[in-house]
mmCIF file of C-alpha atoms and ligand atoms in Angstrom:
data_model
loop_
_atom_site.group_PDB
_atom_site.id
_atom_site.type_symbol
_atom_site.label_atom_id
_atom_site.label_comp_id
_atom_site.label_asym_id
_atom_site.label_seq_id
_atom_site.Cartn_x
_atom_site.Cartn_y
_atom_site.Cartn_z
ATOM 1 C CA MET B 1 0.000 0.000 0.000
ATOM 2 C CA LYS B 2 2.664 2.458 1.125
ATOM 3 C CA LYS B 3 4.587 1.843 -2.102
ATOM 4 C CA ILE B 4 1.549 2.725 -4.228
ATOM 5 C CA PHE B 5 1.172 6.016 -2.395
ATOM 6 C CA LYS B 6 4.826 6.732 -2.835
ATOM 7 C CA TRP B 7 4.699 6.128 -6.604
ATOM 8 C CA ALA B 8 1.456 8.038 -6.985
ATOM 9 C CA GLY B 9 3.076 10.935 -5.124
ATOM 10 C CA ILE B 10 6.100 10.881 -7.383
ATOM 11 C CA ALA B 11 3.904 10.714 -10.507
ATOM 12 C CA LEU B 12 1.761 13.620 -9.301
ATOM 13 C CA GLY B 13 4.844 15.624 -8.363
ATOM 14 C CA THR B 14 6.294 15.057 -11.834
ATOM 15 C CA VAL B 15 3.080 16.177 -13.535
ATOM 16 C CA VAL B 16 2.938 19.350 -11.408
ATOM 17 C CA LEU B 17 6.596 20.053 -12.118
ATOM 18 C CA LEU B 18 6.107 19.589 -15.886
ATOM 19 C CA LEU B 19 3.063 21.875 -15.833
ATOM 20 C CA LEU B 20 5.050 24.526 -13.974
ATOM 21 C CA ILE B 21 7.906 24.310 -16.462
ATOM 22 C CA GLY B 22 5.430 24.474 -19.367
ATOM 23 C CA TYR B 23 3.748 27.514 -17.866
ATOM 24 C CA THR B 24 7.056 29.272 -17.230
ATOM 25 C CA VAL B 25 8.085 28.766 -20.870
ATOM 26 C CA ILE B 26 4.698 30.023 -22.131
ATOM 27 C CA ALA B 27 4.794 33.071 -19.833
ATOM 28 C CA MET B 28 8.298 33.940 -21.056
ATOM 29 C CA ARG B 29 7.218 33.691 -24.689
ATOM 30 C CA VAL B 30 4.144 35.871 -24.161
ATOM 31 C CA LYS B 31 6.239 38.448 -22.270
ATOM 32 C CA ALA B 32 8.768 38.511 -25.105
ATOM 33 C CA ARG B 33 5.956 39.269 -27.578
ATOM 34 C CA ILE B 34 4.696 42.089 -25.354
ATOM 35 C CA GLY B 35 8.214 43.477 -24.955
ATOM 36 C CA LYS B 36 8.874 43.678 -28.702
ATOM 37 C CA ASN B 37 9.322 47.124 -30.237
ATOM 38 C CA TYR B 38 7.765 48.079 -33.547
ATOM 39 C CA SER B 39 8.321 50.984 -35.867
ATOM 40 C CA PHE B 40 5.931 52.082 -38.588
ATOM 41 C CA ALA B 41 6.197 55.045 -40.943
ATOM 42 C CA LYS B 42 4.344 57.996 -39.438
ATOM 43 C CA GLU B 43 1.030 58.670 -41.131
ATOM 44 C CA GLU B 44 -1.048 61.792 -41.505
ATOM 45 C CA ILE B 45 -4.640 62.238 -42.584
ATOM 46 C CA LEU B 46 -6.714 65.178 -43.595
ATOM 47 C CA PHE B 47 -8.915 66.649 -40.928
ATOM 48 C CA SER B 48 -12.019 68.622 -40.772
ATOM 49 C CA ARG B 49 -13.430 69.599 -37.402
ATOM 50 C CA ASP B 50 -16.837 70.858 -38.472
ATOM 51 C CA SER B 51 -19.910 69.918 -36.463
ATOM 52 C CA SER B 52 -21.048 67.092 -38.742
ATOM 53 C CA THR B 53 -17.590 65.462 -38.548
ATOM 54 C CA LEU B 54 -17.617 65.710 -34.751
ATOM 55 C CA ALA B 55 -21.128 64.264 -34.636
ATOM 56 C CA ARG B 56 -19.962 61.339 -36.785
ATOM 57 C CA GLY B 57 -16.964 60.866 -34.447
ATOM 58 C CA LYS B 58 -19.228 60.823 -31.420
ATOM 59 C CA HIS B 59 -21.460 58.222 -33.054
ATOM 60 C CA LEU B 60 -18.433 56.054 -33.883
ATOM 61 C CA VAL B 61 -17.211 56.224 -30.278
ATOM 62 C CA ALA B 62 -20.633 54.944 -29.203
ATOM 63 C CA ILE B 63 -21.075 52.165 -31.771
ATOM 64 C CA LYS B 64 -17.477 50.915 -31.716
ATOM 65 C CA GLY B 65 -17.589 50.292 -27.976
ATOM 66 C CA CYS B 66 -14.728 52.687 -27.110
ATOM 67 C CA GLN B 67 -16.649 53.704 -23.981
ATOM 68 C CA ASP B 68 -17.303 50.105 -22.876
ATOM 69 C CA CYS B 69 -13.575 49.772 -22.311
ATOM 70 C CA HIS B 70 -12.275 53.346 -21.917
ATOM 71 C CA GLY B 71 -15.222 54.581 -19.809
ATOM 72 C CA ASN B 72 -18.068 56.927 -20.698
ATOM 73 C CA ASP B 73 -15.822 59.964 -20.295
ATOM 74 C CA LEU B 74 -12.960 58.210 -22.183
ATOM 75 C CA GLY B 75 -10.871 58.789 -19.055
ATOM 76 C CA GLY B 76 -9.941 55.098 -18.908
ATOM 77 C CA LYS B 77 -10.895 52.292 -16.594
ATOM 78 C CA VAL B 78 -9.876 48.974 -15.112
ATOM 79 C CA MET B 79 -11.813 46.501 -17.279
ATOM 80 C CA ASN B 80 -11.013 43.393 -15.278
ATOM 81 C CA ASP B 81 -9.166 42.635 -12.075
ATOM 82 C CA ASP B 82 -8.979 39.090 -10.768
ATOM 83 C CA GLY B 83 -6.371 36.471 -10.081
ATOM 84 C CA ALA B 84 -7.078 34.299 -13.123
ATOM 85 C CA ILE B 85 -7.319 36.723 -16.052
ATOM 86 C CA GLY B 86 -5.423 39.489 -14.310
ATOM 87 C CA ARG B 87 -5.750 43.236 -14.383
ATOM 88 C CA LEU B 88 -6.687 44.694 -17.763
ATOM 89 C CA VAL B 89 -6.647 48.449 -18.036
ATOM 90 C CA ALA B 90 -7.897 50.652 -20.874
ATOM 91 C CA SER B 91 -5.958 53.918 -21.067
ATOM 92 C CA ASN B 92 -7.136 57.412 -20.232
ATOM 93 C CA LEU B 93 -7.617 58.831 -23.752
ATOM 94 C CA THR B 94 -7.705 62.474 -22.637
ATOM 95 C CA LYS B 95 -4.790 64.749 -21.846
ATOM 96 C CA GLY B 96 -5.746 65.153 -18.169
ATOM 97 C CA SER B 97 -3.261 63.912 -15.563
ATOM 98 C CA GLY B 98 -2.745 60.166 -15.933
ATOM 99 C CA GLY B 99 -3.780 60.479 -19.582
ATOM 100 C CA LEU B 100 -2.054 60.749 -22.951
ATOM 101 C CA PRO B 101 1.163 62.808 -23.147
ATOM 102 C CA GLN B 102 0.633 66.512 -23.933
ATOM 103 C CA ASP B 103 2.391 66.145 -27.293
ATOM 104 C CA TYR B 104 0.266 63.111 -28.333
ATOM 105 C CA SER B 105 -0.254 63.807 -32.031
ATOM 106 C CA THR B 106 -2.494 62.657 -34.858
ATOM 107 C CA ALA B 107 0.327 60.347 -35.941
ATOM 108 C CA ASP B 108 0.234 58.794 -32.451
ATOM 109 C CA TRP B 109 -3.542 58.262 -32.708
ATOM 110 C CA LEU B 110 -2.972 56.586 -36.064
ATOM 111 C CA ALA B 111 -0.182 54.401 -34.656
ATOM 112 C CA ALA B 112 -2.660 53.139 -32.040
ATOM 113 C CA LEU B 113 -5.778 52.799 -34.219
ATOM 114 C CA ARG B 114 -4.101 51.584 -37.420
ATOM 115 C CA HIS B 115 -1.121 49.610 -36.115
ATOM 116 C CA GLY B 116 -1.874 48.627 -32.512
ATOM 117 C CA VAL B 117 1.179 50.262 -30.905
ATOM 118 C CA ASN B 118 1.615 53.150 -28.470
ATOM 119 C CA HIS B 119 3.656 56.286 -29.181
ATOM 120 C CA ASN B 120 6.839 54.426 -28.181
ATOM 121 C CA GLY B 121 6.177 51.569 -30.611
ATOM 122 C CA GLN B 122 5.222 49.114 -27.859
ATOM 123 C CA PRO B 123 2.300 46.783 -28.602
ATOM 124 C CA LEU B 124 -1.063 47.727 -27.104
ATOM 125 C CA ILE B 125 -2.617 44.959 -25.039
ATOM 126 C CA PHE B 126 -6.255 43.980 -25.678
ATOM 127 C CA MET B 127 -6.950 47.110 -27.713
ATOM 128 C CA PRO B 128 -8.925 45.930 -30.793
ATOM 129 C CA SER B 129 -6.763 47.808 -33.319
ATOM 130 C CA HIS B 130 -7.204 44.931 -35.792
ATOM 131 C CA GLU B 131 -10.791 46.220 -36.030
ATOM 132 C CA THR B 132 -10.174 49.986 -35.936
ATOM 133 C CA THR B 133 -7.529 49.584 -38.651
ATOM 134 C CA LEU B 134 -10.362 48.706 -41.053
ATOM 135 C CA LEU B 135 -12.132 52.053 -40.598
ATOM 136 C CA SER B 136 -12.348 54.282 -43.650
ATOM 137 C CA GLU B 137 -10.116 57.351 -43.739
ATOM 138 C CA GLN B 138 -13.194 59.521 -43.388
ATOM 139 C CA ASP B 139 -14.360 57.669 -40.265
ATOM 140 C CA MET B 140 -10.846 57.484 -38.844
ATOM 141 C CA SER B 141 -10.412 61.255 -39.032
ATOM 142 C CA ALA B 142 -13.881 61.866 -37.530
ATOM 143 C CA LEU B 143 -13.100 59.474 -34.669
ATOM 144 C CA ILE B 144 -9.773 61.150 -33.876
ATOM 145 C CA ALA B 145 -11.186 64.681 -34.261
ATOM 146 C CA TYR B 146 -13.922 63.836 -31.757
ATOM 147 C CA CYS B 147 -11.618 62.086 -29.264
ATOM 148 C CA GLU B 148 -9.163 64.985 -29.330
ATOM 149 C CA GLN B 149 -11.733 67.417 -28.064
ATOM 150 C CA VAL B 150 -13.433 65.510 -25.233
ATOM 151 C CA PRO B 151 -12.854 67.270 -21.881
ATOM 152 C CA ASN B 152 -9.724 66.280 -19.958
ATOM 153 C CA VAL B 153 -10.162 63.716 -17.214
ATOM 154 C CA ASP B 154 -7.626 63.460 -14.380
ATOM 155 C CA ARG B 155 -7.396 59.753 -13.695
ATOM 156 C CA THR B 156 -4.249 57.777 -13.064
ATOM 157 C CA LEU B 157 -4.713 54.074 -13.619
ATOM 158 C CA PRO B 158 -2.674 51.066 -12.531
ATOM 159 C CA ALA B 159 -0.620 49.143 -15.100
ATOM 160 C CA ASN B 160 -1.792 46.022 -16.928
ATOM 161 C CA ASP B 161 -0.930 42.807 -15.144
ATOM 162 C CA LEU B 162 -1.794 39.604 -17.002
ATOM 163 C CA GLY B 163 -2.967 36.618 -14.989
ATOM 164 C CA PRO B 164 -2.185 32.958 -15.813
ATOM 165 C CA ILE B 165 -5.428 32.322 -17.751
ATOM 166 C CA ALA B 166 -4.866 35.374 -19.957
ATOM 167 C CA ILE B 167 -1.262 34.328 -20.574
ATOM 168 C CA VAL B 168 -2.122 30.738 -21.494
ATOM 169 C CA MET B 169 -5.140 31.719 -23.631
ATOM 170 C CA SER B 170 -3.099 34.372 -25.433
ATOM 171 C CA HIS B 171 -0.345 31.867 -26.093
ATOM 172 C CA PHE B 172 -2.821 29.522 -27.758
ATOM 173 C CA ASP B 173 -4.409 32.426 -29.624
ATOM 174 C CA LYS B 174 -7.720 32.133 -27.756
ATOM 175 C CA MET B 175 -7.581 35.754 -26.621
ATOM 176 C CA PRO B 176 -6.817 38.774 -28.805
ATOM 177 C CA LEU B 177 -3.816 39.947 -26.791
ATOM 178 C CA LEU B 178 -1.725 41.789 -29.369
ATOM 179 C CA SER B 179 -3.583 43.229 -32.324
ATOM 180 C CA VAL B 180 -0.281 44.489 -33.775
ATOM 181 C CA GLU B 181 0.421 40.860 -34.735
ATOM 182 C CA LYS B 182 -2.886 40.444 -36.562
ATOM 183 C CA ILE B 183 -2.862 43.588 -38.695
ATOM 184 C CA ASP B 184 -1.844 43.792 -42.338
ATOM 185 C CA HIS B 185 0.255 46.934 -41.816
ATOM 186 C CA ASN B 186 0.659 47.691 -45.507
ATOM 187 C CA LYS B 187 -3.041 47.786 -46.216
ATOM 188 C CA PRO B 188 -4.075 51.376 -46.977
ATOM 189 C CA MET B 189 -7.274 52.844 -45.525
ATOM 190 C CA ILE B 190 -10.258 52.878 -47.826
ATOM 191 C CA ALA B 191 -11.250 56.476 -48.462
ATOM 192 C CA LYS B 192 -14.960 56.196 -47.693
ATOM 193 C CA ALA B 193 -17.264 53.413 -46.586
ATOM 194 C CA ASP B 194 -20.592 52.593 -48.175
ATOM 195 C CA THR B 195 -23.310 54.689 -46.556
ATOM 196 C CA VAL B 196 -26.247 53.282 -48.507
ATOM 197 C CA THR B 197 -28.408 50.947 -46.418
ATOM 198 C CA GLY B 198 -27.662 47.390 -47.543
ATOM 199 C CA ALA B 199 -25.358 44.389 -47.198
ATOM 200 C CA ALA B 200 -22.195 46.339 -48.182
ATOM 201 C CA GLN B 201 -22.648 48.805 -45.330
ATOM 202 C CA GLY B 202 -23.550 45.881 -43.073
ATOM 203 C CA LYS B 203 -20.280 44.149 -43.899
ATOM 204 C CA TYR B 204 -18.312 47.271 -42.968
ATOM 205 C CA LEU B 205 -20.190 47.600 -39.667
ATOM 206 C CA ALA B 206 -19.960 43.892 -38.819
ATOM 207 C CA VAL B 207 -16.181 44.184 -38.331
ATOM 208 C CA SER B 208 -17.088 45.177 -34.757
ATOM 209 C CA CYS B 209 -18.913 41.879 -34.241
ATOM 210 C CA THR B 210 -16.070 39.645 -35.495
ATOM 211 C CA GLY B 211 -13.985 40.055 -32.330
ATOM 212 C CA CYS B 212 -16.476 37.905 -30.443
ATOM 213 C CA HIS B 213 -18.628 36.193 -33.103
ATOM 214 C CA ARG B 214 -15.454 35.197 -35.053
ATOM 215 C CA THR B 215 -14.330 36.229 -38.540
ATOM 216 C CA ASN B 216 -17.018 34.123 -40.249
ATOM 217 C CA LEU B 217 -19.648 35.367 -37.711
ATOM 218 C CA LYS B 218 -20.599 31.757 -36.967
ATOM 219 C CA GLY B 219 -19.686 31.997 -33.286
ATOM 220 C CA GLY B 220 -17.683 29.532 -31.225
ATOM 221 C CA GLU B 221 -16.406 28.715 -27.773
ATOM 222 C CA PRO B 222 -16.853 31.143 -24.860
ATOM 223 C CA LEU B 223 -14.464 34.114 -24.948
ATOM 224 C CA ALA B 224 -13.080 33.237 -21.534
ATOM 225 C CA PRO B 225 -13.897 30.615 -18.896
ATOM 226 C CA GLY B 226 -17.183 31.455 -17.187
ATOM 227 C CA PHE B 227 -18.738 33.240 -20.193
ATOM 228 C CA PRO B 228 -21.522 31.845 -22.432
ATOM 229 C CA PRO B 229 -20.688 30.304 -25.817
ATOM 230 C CA VAL B 230 -20.832 32.829 -28.670
ATOM 231 C CA PRO B 231 -23.766 32.171 -31.031
ATOM 232 C CA ASP B 232 -23.828 31.972 -34.821
ATOM 233 C CA ILE B 233 -25.365 35.253 -36.059
ATOM 234 C CA THR B 234 -25.591 34.333 -39.759
ATOM 235 C CA SER B 235 -28.546 32.794 -41.622
ATOM 236 C CA SER B 236 -27.664 29.376 -40.167
ATOM 237 C CA GLY B 237 -28.271 30.687 -36.612
ATOM 238 C CA HIS B 238 -31.296 32.284 -34.968
ATOM 239 C CA VAL B 239 -30.869 35.422 -37.087
ATOM 240 C CA GLY B 240 -31.801 33.330 -40.155
ATOM 241 C CA LYS B 241 -35.240 32.739 -38.592
ATOM 242 C CA TRP B 242 -35.794 36.297 -37.370
ATOM 243 C CA SER B 243 -37.517 39.100 -39.223
ATOM 244 C CA GLU B 244 -35.721 42.414 -39.575
ATOM 245 C CA LYS B 245 -37.942 43.717 -36.782
ATOM 246 C CA ASP B 246 -36.950 40.833 -34.462
ATOM 247 C CA PHE B 247 -33.303 41.623 -35.138
ATOM 248 C CA LEU B 248 -33.736 45.330 -34.377
ATOM 249 C CA THR B 249 -35.647 44.587 -31.171
ATOM 250 C CA THR B 250 -32.951 42.155 -29.986
ATOM 251 C CA LEU B 251 -30.092 44.564 -30.611
ATOM 252 C CA THR B 252 -31.850 47.527 -29.013
ATOM 253 C CA THR B 253 -33.463 45.847 -25.974
ATOM 254 C CA GLY B 254 -31.239 42.821 -25.297
ATOM 255 C CA LYS B 255 -34.215 40.466 -25.441
ATOM 256 C CA THR B 256 -34.366 37.818 -28.186
ATOM 257 C CA PRO B 257 -37.591 36.503 -29.831
ATOM 258 C CA GLU B 258 -36.909 33.206 -28.009
ATOM 259 C CA GLY B 259 -37.185 35.123 -24.735
ATOM 260 C CA HIS B 260 -33.487 34.965 -23.883
ATOM 261 C CA ILE B 261 -32.162 38.014 -22.002
ATOM 262 C CA LEU B 262 -28.715 39.082 -23.174
ATOM 263 C CA LYS B 263 -26.489 40.445 -20.431
ATOM 264 C CA ASN B 264 -24.681 43.570 -21.566
ATOM 265 C CA GLU B 265 -21.387 42.206 -20.142
ATOM 266 C CA ASP B 266 -21.655 39.169 -22.462
ATOM 267 C CA MET B 267 -23.238 40.713 -25.541
ATOM 268 C CA PRO B 268 -22.817 44.531 -25.586
ATOM 269 C CA TRP B 269 -26.383 45.355 -26.660
ATOM 270 C CA LYS B 270 -26.228 48.825 -25.062
ATOM 271 C CA MET B 271 -23.632 49.514 -27.731
ATOM 272 C CA THR B 272 -25.679 47.996 -30.562
ATOM 273 C CA ALA B 273 -28.695 49.986 -29.311
ATOM 274 C CA GLN B 274 -26.841 53.113 -30.382
ATOM 275 C CA TYR B 275 -26.591 52.123 -34.042
ATOM 276 C CA THR B 276 -29.020 54.034 -36.231
ATOM 277 C CA LYS B 277 -32.006 52.134 -37.583
ATOM 278 C CA PRO B 278 -30.596 52.070 -41.158
ATOM 279 C CA GLU B 279 -27.269 50.775 -39.775
ATOM 280 C CA LEU B 280 -29.057 47.918 -37.988
ATOM 281 C CA GLN B 281 -31.044 47.176 -41.143
ATOM 282 C CA SER B 282 -27.762 46.961 -43.072
ATOM 283 C CA LEU B 283 -26.318 44.613 -40.454
ATOM 284 C CA TYR B 284 -29.406 42.403 -40.692
ATOM 285 C CA ARG B 285 -29.198 42.261 -44.475
ATOM 286 C CA TYR B 286 -25.524 41.378 -44.409
ATOM 287 C CA LEU B 287 -25.757 38.772 -41.626
ATOM 288 C CA SER B 288 -28.811 37.047 -43.075
ATOM 289 C CA SER B 289 -27.100 36.912 -46.499
ATOM 290 C CA ILE B 290 -24.284 34.753 -45.087
ATOM 291 C CA GLN B 291 -25.034 31.060 -45.685
HETATM 292 C C1 LIG S 26 -12.081 45.718 -25.723
HETATM 293 C C2 LIG S 26 -11.739 46.955 -25.077
HETATM 294 C C3 LIG S 26 -11.362 48.153 -25.909
HETATM 295 C C4 LIG S 26 -12.108 48.780 -26.875
HETATM 296 C C5 LIG S 26 -13.474 48.393 -27.419
HETATM 297 C C6 LIG S 26 -11.347 49.934 -27.277
HETATM 298 N N1 LIG S 26 -10.149 49.993 -26.600
HETATM 299 FE FE1 LIG S 26 -8.662 51.364 -26.840
HETATM 300 N N2 LIG S 26 -7.496 50.352 -25.560
HETATM 301 C C7 LIG S 26 -7.901 49.277 -24.793
HETATM 302 C C8 LIG S 26 -6.832 48.903 -23.892
HETATM 303 C C9 LIG S 26 -6.870 47.761 -22.901
HETATM 304 C C10 LIG S 26 -5.778 49.812 -24.123
HETATM 305 C C11 LIG S 26 -4.455 49.882 -23.361
HETATM 306 C C12 LIG S 26 -3.452 49.012 -24.000
HETATM 307 C C13 LIG S 26 -2.150 49.013 -23.271
HETATM 308 O O1 LIG S 26 -1.992 49.721 -22.281
HETATM 309 O O2 LIG S 26 -1.268 48.277 -23.726
HETATM 310 C C14 LIG S 26 -6.229 50.698 -25.192
HETATM 311 C C15 LIG S 26 -5.452 51.708 -25.744
HETATM 312 C C16 LIG S 26 -5.920 52.653 -26.642
HETATM 313 C C17 LIG S 26 -5.138 53.726 -27.195
HETATM 314 C C18 LIG S 26 -3.647 53.946 -26.964
HETATM 315 C C19 LIG S 26 -3.391 54.899 -25.863
HETATM 316 C C20 LIG S 26 -1.922 55.036 -25.602
HETATM 317 O O3 LIG S 26 -1.558 54.979 -24.440
HETATM 318 O O4 LIG S 26 -1.138 55.161 -26.538
HETATM 319 C C21 LIG S 26 -5.973 54.472 -27.983
HETATM 320 C C22 LIG S 26 -5.608 55.710 -28.765
HETATM 321 C C23 LIG S 26 -7.269 53.840 -27.928
HETATM 322 N N3 LIG S 26 -7.196 52.736 -27.116
HETATM 323 C C24 LIG S 26 -8.399 54.331 -28.561
HETATM 324 C C25 LIG S 26 -9.602 53.625 -28.659
HETATM 325 C C26 LIG S 26 -10.743 54.073 -29.441
HETATM 326 C C27 LIG S 26 -10.841 55.387 -30.178
HETATM 327 C C28 LIG S 26 -11.668 53.085 -29.364
HETATM 328 C C29 LIG S 26 -13.007 52.988 -30.082
HETATM 329 C C30 LIG S 26 -12.927 52.989 -31.541
HETATM 330 C C31 LIG S 26 -11.122 52.038 -28.522
HETATM 331 N N4 LIG S 26 -9.872 52.411 -28.097
HETATM 332 C C32 LIG S 26 -11.770 50.855 -28.218
HETATM 333 C C33 LIG S 26 -9.096 48.612 -24.879
HETATM 334 C C34 LIG S 26 -10.118 48.920 -25.756
HETATM 335 C C1 LIG S 27 -17.866 41.429 -26.554
HETATM 336 C C2 LIG S 27 -18.298 40.350 -27.398
HETATM 337 C C3 LIG S 27 -19.401 40.594 -28.392
HETATM 338 C C4 LIG S 27 -19.501 41.579 -29.359
HETATM 339 C C5 LIG S 27 -18.528 42.701 -29.655
HETATM 340 C C6 LIG S 27 -20.731 41.320 -30.061
HETATM 341 N N1 LIG S 27 -21.365 40.231 -29.542
HETATM 342 FE FE1 LIG S 27 -23.209 39.528 -30.043
HETATM 343 N N2 LIG S 27 -23.133 38.154 -28.560
HETATM 344 C C7 LIG S 27 -22.039 37.907 -27.760
HETATM 345 C C8 LIG S 27 -22.344 36.808 -26.863
HETATM 346 C C9 LIG S 27 -21.391 36.219 -25.830
HETATM 347 C C10 LIG S 27 -23.671 36.432 -27.125
HETATM 348 C C11 LIG S 27 -24.463 35.335 -26.402
HETATM 349 C C12 LIG S 27 -24.957 35.847 -25.083
HETATM 350 C C13 LIG S 27 -25.821 34.881 -24.354
HETATM 351 O O1 LIG S 27 -25.929 33.716 -24.736
HETATM 352 O O2 LIG S 27 -26.451 35.305 -23.374
HETATM 353 C C14 LIG S 27 -24.138 37.293 -28.208
HETATM 354 C C15 LIG S 27 -25.409 37.236 -28.748
HETATM 355 C C16 LIG S 27 -25.807 37.940 -29.882
HETATM 356 C C17 LIG S 27 -27.070 37.791 -30.546
HETATM 357 C C18 LIG S 27 -28.188 36.837 -30.133
HETATM 358 C C19 LIG S 27 -28.053 35.581 -30.945
HETATM 359 C C20 LIG S 27 -29.010 34.481 -30.599
HETATM 360 O O3 LIG S 27 -28.914 33.450 -31.261
HETATM 361 O O4 LIG S 27 -29.821 34.647 -29.689
HETATM 362 C C21 LIG S 27 -27.072 38.622 -31.637
HETATM 363 C C22 LIG S 27 -28.169 38.794 -32.667
HETATM 364 C C23 LIG S 27 -25.807 39.299 -31.634
HETATM 365 N N3 LIG S 27 -25.053 38.876 -30.559
HETATM 366 C C24 LIG S 27 -25.426 40.211 -32.595
HETATM 367 C C25 LIG S 27 -24.239 40.953 -32.549
HETATM 368 C C26 LIG S 27 -23.883 41.961 -33.520
HETATM 369 C C27 LIG S 27 -24.692 42.329 -34.745
HETATM 370 C C28 LIG S 27 -22.683 42.493 -33.124
HETATM 371 C C29 LIG S 27 -21.873 43.588 -33.776
HETATM 372 C C30 LIG S 27 -22.538 44.830 -34.053
HETATM 373 C C31 LIG S 27 -22.313 41.800 -31.875
HETATM 374 N N4 LIG S 27 -23.262 40.866 -31.587
HETATM 375 C C32 LIG S 27 -21.176 42.073 -31.144
HETATM 376 C C33 LIG S 27 -20.860 38.602 -27.769
HETATM 377 C C34 LIG S 27 -20.585 39.748 -28.525
#
């Protein structure tokens, strides 16, 4: 009997040791990726700061979820803080204390939104730049023009501190840790996006859904342990059975025709509620056209 316990103990000890070594190697690799420095040619875009441009920028901030992560006042916030995933912090996007440097320029905004790096060329963590990089030049300039004029917020935030689950999931590409690695950096911005209601506009807007519903919008595993699985939102899922009206009601109230209540923390319906009606109609047409 004693011998069995002894061997079981040794076997268990070996497994734990191997897991620890494996984790240490993974953590080192992820840290090396985060520590990498990038350099991209500085870009400039044309700006207009008229009221319709600023209104468009404000709308984009609402429908692209910038406030879900960076806070309603864009003064930054701690998005998550627990032992498993770690502390994830979205920066203060104003020039108040604890915010962006005073000399933060348009080129710096473009480095972040187009390339996924900060003004020092370090990769941004969990900032969905692989989505913002697909904005049209017109939308990009409206977004930056609006962000540059929101009132300063004095808020100093703690640094990011990745937990073991975030490190392991990022290593296996199950979490979008470093968008800089996913971006085609040579792809130029399109000048203007389609603004006619229809599938083409829907496709442009649906970029914001791909982060969770996957590139093919057919859903998949939960985004992190403890979250619900992500549903298929193409014609092969519930959306294929819904009318346009059902779709609009779901995305503006968080309640599906099947009676399921979507929690805003899982599915950001308070964000989708801010899309205009024609934008939601375009999304519906695009999503229900995908087989
Ligand atoms: C899923 C959450 C999330 C969303 C949505 C998001 N961000 Fe971020 N963003 C972050 C995080 C986290 C960081 C900090 C990254 C870091 O410190 O490495 C960041 C960093 C940035 C930076 C870089 C700041 C710096 O220090 O250089 C800019 C600029 C930015 N975000 C703008 C935006 C804008 C504009 C939007 C909306 C179009 C947006 N973000 C949407 C999470 C998000
Ligand atoms: C932060 C991740 C995230 C983003 C971004 C997101 N979704 Fe979701 N969505 C989810 C999750 C998770 C669920 C399932 C929630 C549940 O089961 O309670 C969901 C559910 C849905 C549903 C209900 C589907 C069904 O079968 O009942 C629809 C419709 C939907 N999302 C559409 C969209 C659209 C359109 C966008 C982009 C404009 C979008 N989502 C962006 C995570 C997201």
